[in-house]
Amino acid sequence: LDAGMIDQKQILAGLTKRKLDIEAAINAQNAILNANAVGMDEPLVDNEGYPRSDIDVYKVRHARHLINCLLNDHKAVMKDIERSLHAYHAQISRNGAAAAAAGTTANGHAAETADSLQSRGAHGRASSPLPFAVVGNVENGSPAQDAGLSAGDKIVKFGSVNAGNFTDVTAIAGVVQHSVGRPVNVLVERNAESLSLVLTPKQWHGRGLLGCTILPTR
């Protein structure tokens, strides 16, 4: 891998970990509020202006303060993830352009690139794009199930990720983190047929933003 791509992947992985740590901290503080049966806005004093005796006022006030700070941190790290993701895919594009330029022959005719080789089979016949990952378990009620994904689906395209620029599942994770609440176009192969699906990563009652596992095919 290009050194720049490795650096961006490491940065993206670090930012993703920080995001998950912040979300875990927010959940911990929300647990304190839930234990006191309050949210972020209920008054902490009674009708006579005295601190409420039915809750731990200090813990609730402290938890609310931390949640507000953590939400600001979460917003900032999401912006950093977005910038890092753009930089990562820009580096992929630059590397692809450089590889294509390097393949140009002396008489000015471009050599066939990896993408064109992928799209053609033997004797120049057009063939389907290659899958680069496969869907594992799909949980009931998950965004993945809602989108129509099934276990065993072979992923040909996931947002901007395809076989030509796929390195590992970090690339897919980056698209997912960048697309929370927004639709992602996914192209899969199922029983030798191509299916175009729309997947929207989001929080749900289960783990993760998709509710499925994705494994590389190579």
PDB file of C-alpha atoms in Angstrom:
ATOM      1  CA  LEU A   1       0.000   0.000   0.000  1.00  0.00           C
ATOM      2  CA  ASP A   2       1.042   3.604  -0.612  1.00  0.00           C
ATOM      3  CA  ALA A   3       2.476   5.223   2.529  1.00  0.00           C
ATOM      4  CA  GLY A   4      -0.102   8.006   2.327  1.00  0.00           C
ATOM      5  CA  MET A   5      -2.947   5.489   2.224  1.00  0.00           C
ATOM      6  CA  ILE A   6      -1.507   3.616   5.199  1.00  0.00           C
ATOM      7  CA  ASP A   7      -1.272   6.876   7.161  1.00  0.00           C
ATOM      8  CA  GLN A   8      -4.871   7.804   6.317  1.00  0.00           C
ATOM      9  CA  LYS A   9      -6.105   4.332   7.272  1.00  0.00           C
ATOM     10  CA  GLN A  10      -4.328   4.581  10.616  1.00  0.00           C
ATOM     11  CA  ILE A  11      -5.773   8.042  11.211  1.00  0.00           C
ATOM     12  CA  LEU A  12      -9.259   6.829  10.282  1.00  0.00           C
ATOM     13  CA  ALA A  13      -8.945   3.800  12.562  1.00  0.00           C
ATOM     14  CA  GLY A  14      -7.857   6.023  15.444  1.00  0.00           C
ATOM     15  CA  LEU A  15     -10.716   8.448  14.882  1.00  0.00           C
ATOM     16  CA  THR A  16     -13.229   5.607  14.685  1.00  0.00           C
ATOM     17  CA  LYS A  17     -11.963   4.232  17.995  1.00  0.00           C
ATOM     18  CA  ARG A  18     -12.258   7.679  19.575  1.00  0.00           C
ATOM     19  CA  LYS A  19     -15.826   7.974  18.275  1.00  0.00           C
ATOM     20  CA  LEU A  20     -16.746   4.620  19.819  1.00  0.00           C
ATOM     21  CA  ASP A  21     -15.089   5.601  23.113  1.00  0.00           C
ATOM     22  CA  ILE A  22     -17.074   8.851  23.207  1.00  0.00           C
ATOM     23  CA  GLU A  23     -20.324   7.018  22.479  1.00  0.00           C
ATOM     24  CA  ALA A  24     -19.571   4.532  25.264  1.00  0.00           C
ATOM     25  CA  ALA A  25     -18.945   7.427  27.665  1.00  0.00           C
ATOM     26  CA  ILE A  26     -22.220   9.083  26.639  1.00  0.00           C
ATOM     27  CA  ASN A  27     -24.069   5.819  27.240  1.00  0.00           C
ATOM     28  CA  ALA A  28     -22.499   5.545  30.696  1.00  0.00           C
ATOM     29  CA  GLN A  29     -23.693   9.028  31.644  1.00  0.00           C
ATOM     30  CA  ASN A  30     -27.137   8.355  30.181  1.00  0.00           C
ATOM     31  CA  ALA A  31     -27.322   5.314  32.450  1.00  0.00           C
ATOM     32  CA  ILE A  32     -26.956   7.657  35.438  1.00  0.00           C
ATOM     33  CA  LEU A  33     -29.820   9.799  34.174  1.00  0.00           C
ATOM     34  CA  ASN A  34     -31.949   6.714  33.537  1.00  0.00           C
ATOM     35  CA  ALA A  35     -31.250   5.446  37.047  1.00  0.00           C
ATOM     36  CA  ASN A  36     -32.648   8.730  38.364  1.00  0.00           C
ATOM     37  CA  ALA A  37     -35.578   8.657  35.912  1.00  0.00           C
ATOM     38  CA  VAL A  38     -34.647  12.012  34.383  1.00  0.00           C
ATOM     39  CA  GLY A  39     -33.399  13.269  31.054  1.00  0.00           C
ATOM     40  CA  MET A  40     -31.464  16.363  30.067  1.00  0.00           C
ATOM     41  CA  ASP A  41     -34.163  18.966  30.731  1.00  0.00           C
ATOM     42  CA  GLU A  42     -36.202  18.130  33.825  1.00  0.00           C
ATOM     43  CA  PRO A  43     -35.871  20.590  36.749  1.00  0.00           C
ATOM     44  CA  LEU A  44     -33.613  19.592  39.626  1.00  0.00           C
ATOM     45  CA  VAL A  45     -35.571  21.556  42.226  1.00  0.00           C
ATOM     46  CA  ASP A  46     -39.054  21.005  43.594  1.00  0.00           C
ATOM     47  CA  ASN A  47     -41.997  23.404  43.507  1.00  0.00           C
ATOM     48  CA  GLU A  48     -40.616  25.266  46.507  1.00  0.00           C
ATOM     49  CA  GLY A  49     -37.206  25.744  44.949  1.00  0.00           C
ATOM     50  CA  TYR A  50     -35.369  23.139  47.020  1.00  0.00           C
ATOM     51  CA  PRO A  51     -33.160  20.408  45.521  1.00  0.00           C
ATOM     52  CA  ARG A  52     -35.256  17.387  44.688  1.00  0.00           C
ATOM     53  CA  SER A  53     -35.018  14.617  47.266  1.00  0.00           C
ATOM     54  CA  ASP A  54     -36.036  11.822  44.886  1.00  0.00           C
ATOM     55  CA  ILE A  55     -32.872  12.025  42.771  1.00  0.00           C
ATOM     56  CA  ASP A  56     -29.138  12.413  43.251  1.00  0.00           C
ATOM     57  CA  VAL A  57     -28.958  16.037  42.145  1.00  0.00           C
ATOM     58  CA  TYR A  58     -25.161  16.197  42.094  1.00  0.00           C
ATOM     59  CA  LYS A  59     -24.785  13.081  39.939  1.00  0.00           C
ATOM     60  CA  VAL A  60     -27.525  14.184  37.547  1.00  0.00           C
ATOM     61  CA  ARG A  61     -26.070  17.672  37.146  1.00  0.00           C
ATOM     62  CA  HIS A  62     -22.583  16.247  36.617  1.00  0.00           C
ATOM     63  CA  ALA A  63     -23.845  13.662  34.095  1.00  0.00           C
ATOM     64  CA  ARG A  64     -25.683  16.327  32.105  1.00  0.00           C
ATOM     65  CA  HIS A  65     -22.566  18.479  31.976  1.00  0.00           C
ATOM     66  CA  LEU A  66     -20.431  15.571  30.790  1.00  0.00           C
ATOM     67  CA  ILE A  67     -22.983  14.566  28.152  1.00  0.00           C
ATOM     68  CA  ASN A  68     -23.003  18.089  26.709  1.00  0.00           C
ATOM     69  CA  CYS A  69     -19.203  18.088  26.566  1.00  0.00           C
ATOM     70  CA  LEU A  70     -19.112  14.611  25.036  1.00  0.00           C
ATOM     71  CA  LEU A  71     -21.688  15.544  22.405  1.00  0.00           C
ATOM     72  CA  ASN A  72     -19.455  18.426  21.338  1.00  0.00           C
ATOM     73  CA  ASP A  73     -16.503  16.027  21.190  1.00  0.00           C
ATOM     74  CA  HIS A  74     -18.590  13.586  19.149  1.00  0.00           C
ATOM     75  CA  LYS A  75     -19.539  16.289  16.664  1.00  0.00           C
ATOM     76  CA  ALA A  76     -15.890  17.280  16.286  1.00  0.00           C
ATOM     77  CA  VAL A  77     -14.637  13.730  15.768  1.00  0.00           C
ATOM     78  CA  MET A  78     -17.333  13.070  13.153  1.00  0.00           C
ATOM     79  CA  LYS A  79     -16.049  16.073  11.205  1.00  0.00           C
ATOM     80  CA  ASP A  80     -12.507  14.714  11.528  1.00  0.00           C
ATOM     81  CA  ILE A  81     -13.686  11.315  10.258  1.00  0.00           C
ATOM     82  CA  GLU A  82     -15.351  12.986   7.290  1.00  0.00           C
ATOM     83  CA  ARG A  83     -12.171  14.883   6.411  1.00  0.00           C
ATOM     84  CA  SER A  84     -10.035  11.771   6.835  1.00  0.00           C
ATOM     85  CA  LEU A  85     -12.392   9.719   4.691  1.00  0.00           C
ATOM     86  CA  HIS A  86     -12.277  12.302   1.907  1.00  0.00           C
ATOM     87  CA  ALA A  87      -8.472  12.352   2.089  1.00  0.00           C
ATOM     88  CA  TYR A  88      -8.324   8.552   2.003  1.00  0.00           C
ATOM     89  CA  HIS A  89     -10.499   8.243  -1.092  1.00  0.00           C
ATOM     90  CA  ALA A  90      -8.687  11.148  -2.745  1.00  0.00           C
ATOM     91  CA  GLN A  91      -5.435   9.248  -2.237  1.00  0.00           C
ATOM     92  CA  ILE A  92      -7.017   6.158  -3.796  1.00  0.00           C
ATOM     93  CA  SER A  93      -8.060   8.239  -6.809  1.00  0.00           C
ATOM     94  CA  ARG A  94      -4.582   9.741  -7.154  1.00  0.00           C
ATOM     95  CA  ASN A  95      -2.976   6.318  -6.977  1.00  0.00           C
ATOM     96  CA  GLY A  96      -5.369   5.014  -9.607  1.00  0.00           C
ATOM     97  CA  ALA A  97      -4.598   7.926 -11.920  1.00  0.00           C
ATOM     98  CA  ALA A  98      -0.861   7.440 -11.434  1.00  0.00           C
ATOM     99  CA  ALA A  99      -1.153   3.736 -12.198  1.00  0.00           C
ATOM    100  CA  ALA A 100      -3.104   4.469 -15.371  1.00  0.00           C
ATOM    101  CA  ALA A 101      -0.519   7.036 -16.474  1.00  0.00           C
ATOM    102  CA  ALA A 102       2.308   4.584 -15.832  1.00  0.00           C
ATOM    103  CA  GLY A 103       0.571   2.078 -18.086  1.00  0.00           C
ATOM    104  CA  THR A 104       0.555   4.406 -21.099  1.00  0.00           C
ATOM    105  CA  THR A 105       2.610   2.979 -23.974  1.00  0.00           C
ATOM    106  CA  ALA A 106       5.334   4.854 -25.856  1.00  0.00           C
ATOM    107  CA  ASN A 107       3.125   5.481 -28.891  1.00  0.00           C
ATOM    108  CA  GLY A 108       0.578   7.264 -26.710  1.00  0.00           C
ATOM    109  CA  HIS A 109      -1.957   4.442 -26.442  1.00  0.00           C
ATOM    110  CA  ALA A 110      -2.976   3.686 -22.859  1.00  0.00           C
ATOM    111  CA  ALA A 111      -2.448   0.131 -21.718  1.00  0.00           C
ATOM    112  CA  GLU A 112      -5.497  -1.695 -20.433  1.00  0.00           C
ATOM    113  CA  THR A 113      -5.954  -0.873 -16.757  1.00  0.00           C
ATOM    114  CA  ALA A 114      -6.879  -3.194 -13.941  1.00  0.00           C
ATOM    115  CA  ASP A 115     -10.446  -1.887 -13.974  1.00  0.00           C
ATOM    116  CA  SER A 116     -10.862  -2.642 -17.674  1.00  0.00           C
ATOM    117  CA  LEU A 117      -9.348  -6.084 -17.204  1.00  0.00           C
ATOM    118  CA  GLN A 118     -11.818  -6.702 -14.419  1.00  0.00           C
ATOM    119  CA  SER A 119     -14.743  -5.677 -16.603  1.00  0.00           C
ATOM    120  CA  ARG A 120     -13.698  -7.978 -19.460  1.00  0.00           C
ATOM    121  CA  GLY A 121     -13.409 -11.725 -19.539  1.00  0.00           C
ATOM    122  CA  ALA A 122     -11.480 -13.957 -21.926  1.00  0.00           C
ATOM    123  CA  HIS A 123     -11.348 -12.862 -25.587  1.00  0.00           C
ATOM    124  CA  GLY A 124     -12.524  -9.358 -24.626  1.00  0.00           C
ATOM    125  CA  ARG A 125     -16.041 -10.359 -23.638  1.00  0.00           C
ATOM    126  CA  ALA A 126     -17.638  -8.118 -21.019  1.00  0.00           C
ATOM    127  CA  SER A 127     -18.042  -9.735 -17.607  1.00  0.00           C
ATOM    128  CA  SER A 128     -19.535  -8.719 -14.276  1.00  0.00           C
ATOM    129  CA  PRO A 129     -17.452  -6.684 -11.798  1.00  0.00           C
ATOM    130  CA  LEU A 130     -15.696  -8.803  -9.219  1.00  0.00           C
ATOM    131  CA  PRO A 131     -17.094  -9.084  -5.686  1.00  0.00           C
ATOM    132  CA  PHE A 132     -14.656  -8.171  -2.934  1.00  0.00           C
ATOM    133  CA  ALA A 133     -16.599  -9.059   0.216  1.00  0.00           C
ATOM    134  CA  VAL A 134     -19.400 -11.301   1.385  1.00  0.00           C
ATOM    135  CA  VAL A 135     -22.232 -10.678   3.846  1.00  0.00           C
ATOM    136  CA  GLY A 136     -22.164 -12.907   6.907  1.00  0.00           C
ATOM    137  CA  ASN A 137     -24.866 -13.017   9.549  1.00  0.00           C
ATOM    138  CA  VAL A 138     -27.768 -10.565   9.127  1.00  0.00           C
ATOM    139  CA  GLU A 139     -29.689  -9.779  12.320  1.00  0.00           C
ATOM    140  CA  ASN A 140     -33.460  -9.530  12.438  1.00  0.00           C
ATOM    141  CA  GLY A 141     -34.818  -5.995  12.430  1.00  0.00           C
ATOM    142  CA  SER A 142     -31.447  -4.546  11.456  1.00  0.00           C
ATOM    143  CA  PRO A 143     -30.772  -1.853   8.834  1.00  0.00           C
ATOM    144  CA  ALA A 144     -29.097  -4.558   6.734  1.00  0.00           C
ATOM    145  CA  GLN A 145     -32.228  -6.710   6.786  1.00  0.00           C
ATOM    146  CA  ASP A 146     -34.412  -3.683   6.039  1.00  0.00           C
ATOM    147  CA  ALA A 147     -32.254  -2.990   2.976  1.00  0.00           C
ATOM    148  CA  GLY A 148     -32.754  -6.541   1.715  1.00  0.00           C
ATOM    149  CA  LEU A 149     -29.272  -7.912   2.401  1.00  0.00           C
ATOM    150  CA  SER A 150     -29.013 -11.651   2.991  1.00  0.00           C
ATOM    151  CA  ALA A 151     -26.266 -13.863   4.339  1.00  0.00           C
ATOM    152  CA  GLY A 152     -24.061 -15.011   1.485  1.00  0.00           C
ATOM    153  CA  ASP A 153     -24.614 -11.938  -0.694  1.00  0.00           C
ATOM    154  CA  LYS A 154     -21.416 -11.072  -2.546  1.00  0.00           C
ATOM    155  CA  ILE A 155     -20.687  -7.347  -2.419  1.00  0.00           C
ATOM    156  CA  VAL A 156     -19.625  -5.816  -5.723  1.00  0.00           C
ATOM    157  CA  LYS A 157     -19.949  -2.182  -4.692  1.00  0.00           C
ATOM    158  CA  PHE A 158     -20.504  -0.495  -1.335  1.00  0.00           C
ATOM    159  CA  GLY A 159     -20.880   3.241  -1.784  1.00  0.00           C
ATOM    160  CA  SER A 160     -17.583   4.392  -3.297  1.00  0.00           C
ATOM    161  CA  VAL A 161     -15.811   1.111  -2.499  1.00  0.00           C
ATOM    162  CA  ASN A 162     -15.325  -1.500  -5.219  1.00  0.00           C
ATOM    163  CA  ALA A 163     -12.879  -4.284  -6.044  1.00  0.00           C
ATOM    164  CA  GLY A 164     -10.497  -1.797  -7.630  1.00  0.00           C
ATOM    165  CA  ASN A 165      -9.936   0.277  -4.475  1.00  0.00           C
ATOM    166  CA  PHE A 166     -10.876  -2.164  -1.704  1.00  0.00           C
ATOM    167  CA  THR A 167      -8.038  -2.917   0.710  1.00  0.00           C
ATOM    168  CA  ASP A 168      -9.812  -4.246   3.794  1.00  0.00           C
ATOM    169  CA  VAL A 169     -13.064  -3.801   5.714  1.00  0.00           C
ATOM    170  CA  THR A 170     -11.778  -0.508   7.130  1.00  0.00           C
ATOM    171  CA  ALA A 171     -12.772   1.067   3.817  1.00  0.00           C
ATOM    172  CA  ILE A 172     -16.362  -0.118   4.270  1.00  0.00           C
ATOM    173  CA  ALA A 173     -16.348   0.998   7.904  1.00  0.00           C
ATOM    174  CA  GLY A 174     -15.302   4.460   6.768  1.00  0.00           C
ATOM    175  CA  VAL A 175     -18.212   4.704   4.349  1.00  0.00           C
ATOM    176  CA  VAL A 176     -20.603   3.508   7.064  1.00  0.00           C
ATOM    177  CA  GLN A 177     -19.367   6.044   9.631  1.00  0.00           C
ATOM    178  CA  HIS A 178     -19.580   8.828   7.066  1.00  0.00           C
ATOM    179  CA  SER A 179     -23.108   7.860   6.004  1.00  0.00           C
ATOM    180  CA  VAL A 180     -25.028   7.511   9.275  1.00  0.00           C
ATOM    181  CA  GLY A 181     -28.659   8.296   8.518  1.00  0.00           C
ATOM    182  CA  ARG A 182     -27.952   8.613   4.804  1.00  0.00           C
ATOM    183  CA  PRO A 183     -28.586   6.027   2.058  1.00  0.00           C
ATOM    184  CA  VAL A 184     -25.672   4.051   0.625  1.00  0.00           C
ATOM    185  CA  ASN A 185     -26.002   2.314  -2.737  1.00  0.00           C
ATOM    186  CA  VAL A 186     -24.935  -1.317  -2.502  1.00  0.00           C
ATOM    187  CA  LEU A 187     -24.559  -3.704  -5.432  1.00  0.00           C
ATOM    188  CA  VAL A 188     -24.529  -7.417  -4.614  1.00  0.00           C
ATOM    189  CA  GLU A 189     -24.515 -10.736  -6.412  1.00  0.00           C
ATOM    190  CA  ARG A 190     -27.030 -13.338  -5.278  1.00  0.00           C
ATOM    191  CA  ASN A 191     -27.571 -16.626  -7.071  1.00  0.00           C
ATOM    192  CA  ALA A 192     -25.707 -15.304 -10.135  1.00  0.00           C
ATOM    193  CA  GLU A 193     -27.960 -12.226 -10.289  1.00  0.00           C
ATOM    194  CA  SER A 194     -27.023  -8.599  -9.615  1.00  0.00           C
ATOM    195  CA  LEU A 195     -29.149  -6.696  -7.118  1.00  0.00           C
ATOM    196  CA  SER A 196     -29.035  -2.962  -6.411  1.00  0.00           C
ATOM    197  CA  LEU A 197     -29.937  -2.205  -2.800  1.00  0.00           C
ATOM    198  CA  VAL A 198     -30.085   0.929  -0.670  1.00  0.00           C
ATOM    199  CA  LEU A 199     -28.697   0.596   2.848  1.00  0.00           C
ATOM    200  CA  THR A 200     -28.993   3.324   5.487  1.00  0.00           C
ATOM    201  CA  PRO A 201     -26.544   2.927   8.401  1.00  0.00           C
ATOM    202  CA  LYS A 202     -28.185   3.978  11.663  1.00  0.00           C
ATOM    203  CA  GLN A 203     -28.538   3.264  15.343  1.00  0.00           C
ATOM    204  CA  TRP A 204     -31.020   0.483  16.086  1.00  0.00           C
ATOM    205  CA  HIS A 205     -31.770  -1.818  19.015  1.00  0.00           C
ATOM    206  CA  GLY A 206     -28.856  -4.125  18.161  1.00  0.00           C
ATOM    207  CA  ARG A 207     -25.101  -3.688  17.833  1.00  0.00           C
ATOM    208  CA  GLY A 208     -23.383  -1.588  15.204  1.00  0.00           C
ATOM    209  CA  LEU A 209     -24.910   0.572  12.503  1.00  0.00           C
ATOM    210  CA  LEU A 210     -25.692  -2.199   9.996  1.00  0.00           C
ATOM    211  CA  GLY A 211     -26.611  -5.294  11.971  1.00  0.00           C
ATOM    212  CA  CYS A 212     -24.591  -7.619   9.779  1.00  0.00           C
ATOM    213  CA  THR A 213     -21.056  -8.883   9.382  1.00  0.00           C
ATOM    214  CA  ILE A 214     -19.021  -8.241   6.238  1.00  0.00           C
ATOM    215  CA  LEU A 215     -16.013 -10.393   5.412  1.00  0.00           C
ATOM    216  CA  PRO A 216     -13.430  -9.902   2.648  1.00  0.00           C
ATOM    217  CA  THR A 217     -13.350 -12.558  -0.046  1.00  0.00           C
ATOM    218  CA  ARG A 218      -9.576 -12.364  -0.378  1.00  0.00           C
TER     219      ARG A 218
END
